[in-house]
PDB file of C-alpha atoms in Angstrom:
ATOM      1  CA  MET A   1      84.012 -37.595  -7.506  1.00  0.00           C
ATOM      2  CA  ALA A   2      83.288 -37.152  -3.811  1.00  0.00           C
ATOM      3  CA  GLU A   3      83.333 -33.361  -4.022  1.00  0.00           C
ATOM      4  CA  ASN A   4      81.094 -32.905  -0.999  1.00  0.00           C
ATOM      5  CA  ILE A   5      82.655 -35.473   1.287  1.00  0.00           C
ATOM      6  CA  ALA A   6      85.882 -34.966   3.196  1.00  0.00           C
ATOM      7  CA  GLN A   7      88.838 -37.048   2.080  1.00  0.00           C
ATOM      8  CA  VAL A   8      90.934 -38.458   4.899  1.00  0.00           C
ATOM      9  CA  SER A   9      94.511 -39.695   4.719  1.00  0.00           C
ATOM     10  CA  ASP A  10      96.706 -42.212   6.479  1.00  0.00           C
ATOM     11  CA  ASP A  11      98.036 -39.364   8.577  1.00  0.00           C
ATOM     12  CA  SER A  12      94.637 -37.956   9.560  1.00  0.00           C
ATOM     13  CA  PHE A  13      92.816 -41.258  10.005  1.00  0.00           C
ATOM     14  CA  ASP A  14      93.251 -41.580  13.758  1.00  0.00           C
ATOM     15  CA  SER A  15      92.028 -38.076  14.525  1.00  0.00           C
ATOM     16  CA  ASP A  16      89.332 -37.957  11.830  1.00  0.00           C
ATOM     17  CA  VAL A  17      87.918 -41.445  12.311  1.00  0.00           C
ATOM     18  CA  LEU A  18      89.055 -43.278  15.425  1.00  0.00           C
ATOM     19  CA  LYS A  19      88.700 -40.266  17.713  1.00  0.00           C
ATOM     20  CA  SER A  20      85.483 -38.947  16.177  1.00  0.00           C
ATOM     21  CA  PRO A  21      82.778 -38.202  18.765  1.00  0.00           C
ATOM     22  CA  VAL A  22      80.117 -39.450  16.336  1.00  0.00           C
ATOM     23  CA  PRO A  23      80.069 -42.743  14.391  1.00  0.00           C
ATOM     24  CA  VAL A  24      81.962 -42.703  11.094  1.00  0.00           C
ATOM     25  CA  LEU A  25      81.371 -44.353   7.734  1.00  0.00           C
ATOM     26  CA  ILE A  26      84.590 -44.451   5.719  1.00  0.00           C
ATOM     27  CA  ASP A  27      84.477 -45.317   2.021  1.00  0.00           C
ATOM     28  CA  PHE A  28      87.732 -46.798   0.733  1.00  0.00           C
ATOM     29  CA  TRP A  29      87.845 -46.100  -3.004  1.00  0.00           C
ATOM     30  CA  ALA A  30      90.173 -45.781  -5.984  1.00  0.00           C
ATOM     31  CA  PRO A  31      89.923 -43.509  -9.023  1.00  0.00           C
ATOM     32  CA  TRP A  32      89.572 -46.303 -11.593  1.00  0.00           C
ATOM     33  CA  CYS A  33      87.274 -48.565  -9.653  1.00  0.00           C
ATOM     34  CA  GLY A  34      83.945 -48.767 -11.517  1.00  0.00           C
ATOM     35  CA  PRO A  35      81.732 -49.800  -8.599  1.00  0.00           C
ATOM     36  CA  CYS A  36      83.297 -47.024  -6.501  1.00  0.00           C
ATOM     37  CA  ARG A  37      81.832 -44.604  -9.027  1.00  0.00           C
ATOM     38  CA  ALA A  38      78.516 -46.416  -8.999  1.00  0.00           C
ATOM     39  CA  ILE A  39      78.128 -46.119  -5.233  1.00  0.00           C
ATOM     40  CA  ALA A  40      79.467 -42.571  -4.908  1.00  0.00           C
ATOM     41  CA  PRO A  41      76.087 -40.823  -5.425  1.00  0.00           C
ATOM     42  CA  ILE A  42      74.522 -43.018  -2.739  1.00  0.00           C
ATOM     43  CA  VAL A  43      77.277 -42.170  -0.281  1.00  0.00           C
ATOM     44  CA  GLU A  44      76.788 -38.493  -1.110  1.00  0.00           C
ATOM     45  CA  GLU A  45      73.053 -38.782  -0.412  1.00  0.00           C
ATOM     46  CA  LEU A  46      73.696 -40.464   2.908  1.00  0.00           C
ATOM     47  CA  ALA A  47      76.111 -37.733   3.922  1.00  0.00           C
ATOM     48  CA  GLY A  48      73.297 -35.232   3.505  1.00  0.00           C
ATOM     49  CA  GLU A  49      70.706 -37.355   5.279  1.00  0.00           C
ATOM     50  CA  TYR A  50      72.787 -38.160   8.364  1.00  0.00           C
ATOM     51  CA  THR A  51      74.364 -34.767   8.992  1.00  0.00           C
ATOM     52  CA  GLY A  52      75.227 -34.442  12.689  1.00  0.00           C
ATOM     53  CA  LYS A  53      74.522 -38.105  13.414  1.00  0.00           C
ATOM     54  CA  LEU A  54      77.105 -39.818  11.261  1.00  0.00           C
ATOM     55  CA  LYS A  55      80.362 -38.564   9.811  1.00  0.00           C
ATOM     56  CA  ILE A  56      80.993 -39.824   6.291  1.00  0.00           C
ATOM     57  CA  VAL A  57      84.489 -39.642   4.811  1.00  0.00           C
ATOM     58  CA  LYS A  58      86.444 -41.164   1.936  1.00  0.00           C
ATOM     59  CA  MET A  59      89.951 -42.491   1.539  1.00  0.00           C
ATOM     60  CA  ASN A  60      91.760 -42.985  -1.770  1.00  0.00           C
ATOM     61  CA  VAL A  61      93.588 -46.296  -1.319  1.00  0.00           C
ATOM     62  CA  ASP A  62      96.050 -45.515  -4.115  1.00  0.00           C
ATOM     63  CA  ASP A  63      97.343 -42.542  -2.139  1.00  0.00           C
ATOM     64  CA  ASN A  64      96.930 -44.022   1.345  1.00  0.00           C
ATOM     65  CA  PRO A  65      98.035 -47.655   1.564  1.00  0.00           C
ATOM     66  CA  ARG A  66      98.617 -47.953   5.326  1.00  0.00           C
ATOM     67  CA  THR A  67      95.047 -47.709   6.549  1.00  0.00           C
ATOM     68  CA  PRO A  68      93.444 -50.167   4.100  1.00  0.00           C
ATOM     69  CA  ALA A  69      96.230 -52.650   4.885  1.00  0.00           C
ATOM     70  CA  ARG A  70      95.540 -52.182   8.603  1.00  0.00           C
ATOM     71  CA  TYR A  71      91.864 -53.060   8.181  1.00  0.00           C
ATOM     72  CA  GLY A  72      92.251 -55.905   5.708  1.00  0.00           C
ATOM     73  CA  VAL A  73      90.667 -54.066   2.811  1.00  0.00           C
ATOM     74  CA  ARG A  74      90.778 -56.059  -0.433  1.00  0.00           C
ATOM     75  CA  GLY A  75      87.726 -55.533  -2.632  1.00  0.00           C
ATOM     76  CA  ILE A  76      86.687 -51.935  -3.168  1.00  0.00           C
ATOM     77  CA  PRO A  77      84.513 -50.012  -2.658  1.00  0.00           C
ATOM     78  CA  ASN A  78      84.920 -51.072   0.938  1.00  0.00           C
ATOM     79  CA  LEU A  79      82.851 -49.240   3.514  1.00  0.00           C
ATOM     80  CA  ILE A  80      83.619 -49.554   7.204  1.00  0.00           C
ATOM     81  CA  LEU A  81      81.437 -48.246  10.015  1.00  0.00           C
ATOM     82  CA  PHE A  82      83.297 -47.132  13.119  1.00  0.00           C
ATOM     83  CA  LYS A  83      81.879 -46.262  16.524  1.00  0.00           C
ATOM     84  CA  ASN A  84      84.132 -45.155  19.388  1.00  0.00           C
ATOM     85  CA  GLY A  85      87.135 -46.163  17.311  1.00  0.00           C
ATOM     86  CA  GLU A  86      85.955 -49.736  16.847  1.00  0.00           C
ATOM     87  CA  VAL A  87      84.881 -51.437  13.610  1.00  0.00           C
ATOM     88  CA  GLN A  88      81.158 -52.173  13.704  1.00  0.00           C
ATOM     89  CA  GLN A  89      80.501 -53.346  10.153  1.00  0.00           C
ATOM     90  CA  GLN A  90      82.432 -53.783   6.910  1.00  0.00           C
ATOM     91  CA  ILE A  91      80.593 -53.770   3.609  1.00  0.00           C
ATOM     92  CA  VAL A  92      82.186 -54.605   0.260  1.00  0.00           C
ATOM     93  CA  GLY A  93      80.814 -53.685  -3.160  1.00  0.00           C
ATOM     94  CA  ALA A  94      78.341 -51.336  -4.788  1.00  0.00           C
ATOM     95  CA  VAL A  95      75.533 -52.273  -2.442  1.00  0.00           C
ATOM     96  CA  PRO A  96      72.006 -50.861  -2.682  1.00  0.00           C
ATOM     97  CA  LYS A  97      71.268 -47.814  -0.530  1.00  0.00           C
ATOM     98  CA  ALA A  98      68.884 -49.840   1.654  1.00  0.00           C
ATOM     99  CA  HIS A  99      71.748 -52.136   2.587  1.00  0.00           C
ATOM    100  CA  LEU A 100      73.801 -49.206   3.835  1.00  0.00           C
ATOM    101  CA  VAL A 101      70.859 -47.612   5.650  1.00  0.00           C
ATOM    102  CA  LYS A 102      70.278 -50.860   7.510  1.00  0.00           C
ATOM    103  CA  ALA A 103      73.932 -51.024   8.535  1.00  0.00           C
ATOM    104  CA  ILE A 104      74.000 -47.379   9.601  1.00  0.00           C
ATOM    105  CA  ALA A 105      70.921 -47.928  11.781  1.00  0.00           C
ATOM    106  CA  THR A 106      72.994 -50.170  14.021  1.00  0.00           C
ATOM    107  CA  VAL A 107      75.375 -47.361  14.980  1.00  0.00           C
ATOM    108  CA  VAL A 108      73.351 -44.115  15.046  1.00  0.00           C
TER     109      VAL A 108
ATOM    110  CA  MET B   1      97.678 -43.254 -10.836  1.00  0.00           C
ATOM    111  CA  ASN B   2      99.023 -42.190 -14.233  1.00  0.00           C
ATOM    112  CA  GLN B   3      96.932 -42.046 -17.383  1.00  0.00           C
ATOM    113  CA  PRO B   4      97.289 -45.293 -19.306  1.00  0.00           C
ATOM    114  CA  SER B   5      99.025 -45.494 -22.663  1.00  0.00           C
ATOM    115  CA  GLU B   6      96.958 -45.643 -25.856  1.00  0.00           C
ATOM    116  CA  LYS B   7      98.502 -49.010 -26.624  1.00  0.00           C
ATOM    117  CA  SER B   8      97.319 -50.569 -23.352  1.00  0.00           C
ATOM    118  CA  LEU B   9      93.913 -48.906 -23.641  1.00  0.00           C
ATOM    119  CA  LYS B  10      93.409 -50.339 -27.110  1.00  0.00           C
ATOM    120  CA  ARG B  11      94.480 -53.768 -25.910  1.00  0.00           C
ATOM    121  CA  MET B  12      91.992 -53.713 -23.040  1.00  0.00           C
ATOM    122  CA  ARG B  13      89.099 -52.328 -25.103  1.00  0.00           C
ATOM    123  CA  THR B  14      89.570 -55.149 -27.602  1.00  0.00           C
ATOM    124  CA  TYR B  15      89.845 -57.755 -24.866  1.00  0.00           C
ATOM    125  CA  VAL B  16      86.754 -56.551 -23.010  1.00  0.00           C
ATOM    126  CA  GLN B  17      84.639 -56.445 -26.184  1.00  0.00           C
ATOM    127  CA  LYS B  18      85.609 -60.012 -27.044  1.00  0.00           C
ATOM    128  CA  TYR B  19      85.070 -61.229 -23.497  1.00  0.00           C
ATOM    129  CA  TRP B  20      81.524 -59.803 -23.401  1.00  0.00           C
ATOM    130  CA  GLU B  21      80.786 -61.837 -26.519  1.00  0.00           C
ATOM    131  CA  LYS B  22      82.563 -64.965 -25.305  1.00  0.00           C
ATOM    132  CA  THR B  23      80.801 -65.016 -21.929  1.00  0.00           C
ATOM    133  CA  GLY B  24      77.398 -63.657 -22.954  1.00  0.00           C
ATOM    134  CA  THR B  25      77.749 -60.847 -20.436  1.00  0.00           C
ATOM    135  CA  SER B  26      76.918 -57.183 -20.966  1.00  0.00           C
ATOM    136  CA  PRO B  27      78.570 -53.838 -20.317  1.00  0.00           C
ATOM    137  CA  HIS B  28      77.310 -51.870 -17.318  1.00  0.00           C
ATOM    138  CA  PRO B  29      74.537 -49.455 -18.362  1.00  0.00           C
ATOM    139  CA  ASP B  30      76.574 -46.591 -16.920  1.00  0.00           C
ATOM    140  CA  LYS B  31      79.363 -46.179 -19.459  1.00  0.00           C
ATOM    141  CA  GLU B  32      81.496 -44.313 -16.921  1.00  0.00           C
ATOM    142  CA  VAL B  33      81.696 -47.448 -14.796  1.00  0.00           C
ATOM    143  CA  THR B  34      83.036 -49.473 -17.720  1.00  0.00           C
ATOM    144  CA  GLU B  35      85.390 -46.730 -18.847  1.00  0.00           C
ATOM    145  CA  ALA B  36      86.870 -46.351 -15.356  1.00  0.00           C
ATOM    146  CA  VAL B  37      87.604 -50.058 -15.092  1.00  0.00           C
ATOM    147  CA  VAL B  38      89.121 -50.271 -18.572  1.00  0.00           C
ATOM    148  CA  MET B  39      91.351 -47.293 -17.749  1.00  0.00           C
ATOM    149  CA  GLY B  40      92.418 -48.930 -14.510  1.00  0.00           C
ATOM    150  CA  LEU B  41      93.214 -52.232 -16.192  1.00  0.00           C
ATOM    151  CA  ALA B  42      95.237 -50.483 -18.879  1.00  0.00           C
ATOM    152  CA  ALA B  43      97.082 -48.418 -16.290  1.00  0.00           C
ATOM    153  CA  ASN B  44      98.018 -51.597 -14.449  1.00  0.00           C
ATOM    154  CA  ILE B  45      99.385 -53.093 -17.685  1.00  0.00           C
ATOM    155  CA  ASP B  46     101.634 -50.060 -17.960  1.00  0.00           C
ATOM    156  CA  GLU B  47     102.607 -50.213 -14.287  1.00  0.00           C
ATOM    157  CA  VAL B  48     103.121 -53.912 -13.634  1.00  0.00           C
ATOM    158  CA  GLY B  49     102.730 -55.617 -17.006  1.00  0.00           C
ATOM    159  CA  ARG B  50      99.387 -57.346 -16.391  1.00  0.00           C
ATOM    160  CA  PRO B  51      95.738 -56.149 -16.324  1.00  0.00           C
ATOM    161  CA  LEU B  52      95.367 -56.403 -12.570  1.00  0.00           C
ATOM    162  CA  CYS B  53      91.809 -55.717 -11.379  1.00  0.00           C
ATOM    163  CA  PRO B  54      91.517 -52.064 -10.316  1.00  0.00           C
ATOM    164  CA  CYS B  55      88.674 -52.861  -7.911  1.00  0.00           C
ATOM    165  CA  ASN B  56      90.924 -54.340  -5.249  1.00  0.00           C
ATOM    166  CA  PHE B  57      93.489 -52.862  -2.918  1.00  0.00           C
ATOM    167  CA  TYR B  58      96.953 -54.427  -3.162  1.00  0.00           C
ATOM    168  CA  PRO B  59      99.603 -53.472  -0.620  1.00  0.00           C
ATOM    169  CA  ASP B  60     102.156 -54.419  -3.290  1.00  0.00           C
ATOM    170  CA  LYS B  61     101.008 -55.027  -6.881  1.00  0.00           C
ATOM    171  CA  LYS B  62     104.176 -56.804  -7.987  1.00  0.00           C
ATOM    172  CA  ALA B  63     104.051 -59.104  -4.973  1.00  0.00           C
ATOM    173  CA  GLU B  64     100.401 -59.808  -5.747  1.00  0.00           C
ATOM    174  CA  LEU B  65     101.320 -60.949  -9.273  1.00  0.00           C
ATOM    175  CA  GLU B  66     104.107 -63.131  -7.936  1.00  0.00           C
ATOM    176  CA  ARG B  67     101.622 -64.689  -5.502  1.00  0.00           C
ATOM    177  CA  SER B  68      98.944 -65.547  -8.038  1.00  0.00           C
ATOM    178  CA  ARG B  69      97.151 -64.607 -11.254  1.00  0.00           C
ATOM    179  CA  GLU B  70      93.895 -64.612  -9.244  1.00  0.00           C
ATOM    180  CA  TRP B  71      93.099 -60.936  -9.875  1.00  0.00           C
ATOM    181  CA  VAL B  72      94.403 -60.634 -13.428  1.00  0.00           C
ATOM    182  CA  CYS B  73      91.429 -59.845 -15.692  1.00  0.00           C
ATOM    183  CA  ALA B  74      89.523 -61.988 -16.360  1.00  0.00           C
ATOM    184  CA  CYS B  75      89.945 -62.944 -12.719  1.00  0.00           C
ATOM    185  CA  ASP B  76      89.515 -66.388 -11.230  1.00  0.00           C
ATOM    186  CA  GLU B  77      86.070 -65.479  -9.881  1.00  0.00           C
ATOM    187  CA  MET B  78      84.907 -64.539 -13.362  1.00  0.00           C
ATOM    188  CA  LYS B  79      86.330 -67.657 -14.956  1.00  0.00           C
ATOM    189  CA  GLN B  80      84.913 -69.960 -12.305  1.00  0.00           C
ATOM    190  CA  TRP B  81      81.635 -68.327 -11.322  1.00  0.00           C
ATOM    191  CA  LYS B  82      81.036 -65.611 -13.937  1.00  0.00           C
ATOM    192  CA  TYR B  83      81.083 -63.053 -11.117  1.00  0.00           C
ATOM    193  CA  CYS B  84      82.727 -59.688 -11.768  1.00  0.00           C
ATOM    194  CA  HIS B  85      82.758 -57.549  -8.617  1.00  0.00           C
ATOM    195  CA  CYS B  86      84.233 -54.750 -10.727  1.00  0.00           C
ATOM    196  CA  LEU B  87      80.958 -54.561 -12.723  1.00  0.00           C
ATOM    197  CA  LEU B  88      82.762 -54.896 -16.058  1.00  0.00           C
ATOM    198  CA  PHE B  89      81.047 -58.129 -17.167  1.00  0.00           C
ATOM    199  CA  VAL B  90      77.493 -58.061 -15.879  1.00  0.00           C
ATOM    200  CA  ALA B  91      73.841 -58.853 -16.571  1.00  0.00           C
ATOM    201  CA  PRO B  92      72.008 -56.417 -18.876  1.00  0.00           C
ATOM    202  CA  ASP B  93      70.637 -54.421 -15.914  1.00  0.00           C
ATOM    203  CA  GLY B  94      74.140 -53.867 -14.530  1.00  0.00           C
ATOM    204  CA  SER B  95      73.936 -56.430 -11.744  1.00  0.00           C
ATOM    205  CA  PRO B  96      76.855 -58.806 -11.295  1.00  0.00           C
ATOM    206  CA  ILE B  97      75.884 -62.415 -11.992  1.00  0.00           C
ATOM    207  CA  THR B  98      75.806 -64.313  -8.704  1.00  0.00           C
ATOM    208  CA  GLU B  99      73.948 -67.490  -9.647  1.00  0.00           C
ATOM    209  CA  HIS B 100      77.048 -69.675  -9.722  1.00  0.00           C
ATOM    210  CA  LEU B 101      78.655 -68.314  -6.546  1.00  0.00           C
ATOM    211  CA  PRO B 102      78.776 -70.331  -3.346  1.00  0.00           C
ATOM    212  CA  GLU B 103      75.935 -69.171  -1.106  1.00  0.00           C
ATOM    213  CA  ASP B 104      78.350 -67.874   1.536  1.00  0.00           C
ATOM    214  CA  HIS B 105      80.262 -65.728  -0.972  1.00  0.00           C
ATOM    215  CA  GLU B 106      80.061 -62.002  -0.253  1.00  0.00           C
ATOM    216  CA  GLY B 107      78.604 -61.407  -3.726  1.00  0.00           C
ATOM    217  CA  ARG B 108      75.538 -63.465  -2.851  1.00  0.00           C
ATOM    218  CA  GLN B 109      75.222 -61.691   0.478  1.00  0.00           C
ATOM    219  CA  ILE B 110      75.361 -58.276  -1.172  1.00  0.00           C
ATOM    220  CA  TYR B 111      73.471 -58.685  -4.428  1.00  0.00           C
ATOM    221  CA  GLY B 112      71.257 -61.691  -3.718  1.00  0.00           C
ATOM    222  CA  LEU B 113      70.601 -64.189  -6.487  1.00  0.00           C
ATOM    223  CA  VAL B 114      71.247 -62.723  -9.940  1.00  0.00           C
ATOM    224  CA  LYS B 115      70.541 -65.284 -12.650  1.00  0.00           C
ATOM    225  CA  ASP B 116      72.951 -65.924 -15.480  1.00  0.00           C
ATOM    226  CA  PRO B 117      71.112 -64.935 -18.679  1.00  0.00           C
ATOM    227  CA  THR B 118      73.485 -67.025 -20.819  1.00  0.00           C
ATOM    228  CA  PRO B 119      74.442 -70.073 -18.747  1.00  0.00           C
ATOM    229  CA  ASP B 120      75.806 -71.875 -21.798  1.00  0.00           C
ATOM    230  CA  LYS B 121      78.589 -69.306 -22.162  1.00  0.00           C
ATOM    231  CA  GLY B 122      81.645 -68.437 -20.102  1.00  0.00           C
ATOM    232  CA  ARG B 123      82.909 -70.041 -16.892  1.00  0.00           C
ATOM    233  CA  GLU B 124      85.892 -71.513 -18.709  1.00  0.00           C
ATOM    234  CA  ALA B 125      87.470 -72.507 -15.372  1.00  0.00           C
ATOM    235  CA  ARG B 126      84.352 -74.009 -13.815  1.00  0.00           C
ATOM    236  CA  PHE B 127      86.195 -77.311 -13.520  1.00  0.00           C
ATOM    237  CA  LYS B 128      88.411 -75.744 -10.859  1.00  0.00           C
ATOM    238  CA  VAL B 129      85.471 -75.259  -8.522  1.00  0.00           C
ATOM    239  CA  GLU B 130      85.306 -78.005  -5.967  1.00  0.00           C
ATOM    240  CA  GLY B 131      82.359 -80.341  -6.449  1.00  0.00           C
ATOM    241  CA  GLU B 132      81.644 -79.355 -10.028  1.00  0.00           C
ATOM    242  CA  SER B 133      82.640 -81.236 -13.133  1.00  0.00           C
ATOM    243  CA  ASP B 134      83.838 -79.903 -16.449  1.00  0.00           C
ATOM    244  CA  GLU B 135      80.981 -81.063 -18.617  1.00  0.00           C
TER     245      GLU B 135
END
């Protein structure tokens, strides 16, 4: 799962996400979350389509509890769009690709 | 997360099969989705003693169970509204049933209106939902 997308950690979150010069979509996921698996191919597609415009990363919440707690993550998959270190949108669930594209359009 | 025990896996597979029948819901068409959730539920039985939903983040699983049984499968949302955000108990096309959700619930915002194909089944805790009666 998520072979082509960088995994970020609690320790690297600030530098990888908050200080990113381009907007970031972070996908909070867990290994045994069914809808996380369902949405993974869509996130992979988006990573290819927005290369250079949007950074897409993933965080395993089982291994990295500090960041999801910081951003009030409950239901997963939980996708948060950041721009200049600020939360722009938070999307919960295995949403259709069009839903994500619409959200991404507000930050790129 | 550790691999679940065979005992817990068997318990969850039996439970899920019966709950599909009881509620008139279906498995997700992607078997990997169902298998992942069943594994996660079983792993949580081994870890904390209850089948806590693996599609949520809990800062502290034991504290979550002391707080409430809300996210123990079948969760309160499933029992009240027949909505499974984990995609374990869904409509035949794999969509979570959203018909019974309040309109401002995130499930309705995300998935739109998904009709319940078997409205005479399930929702055993519908009486807990404000404004509805237990008919």
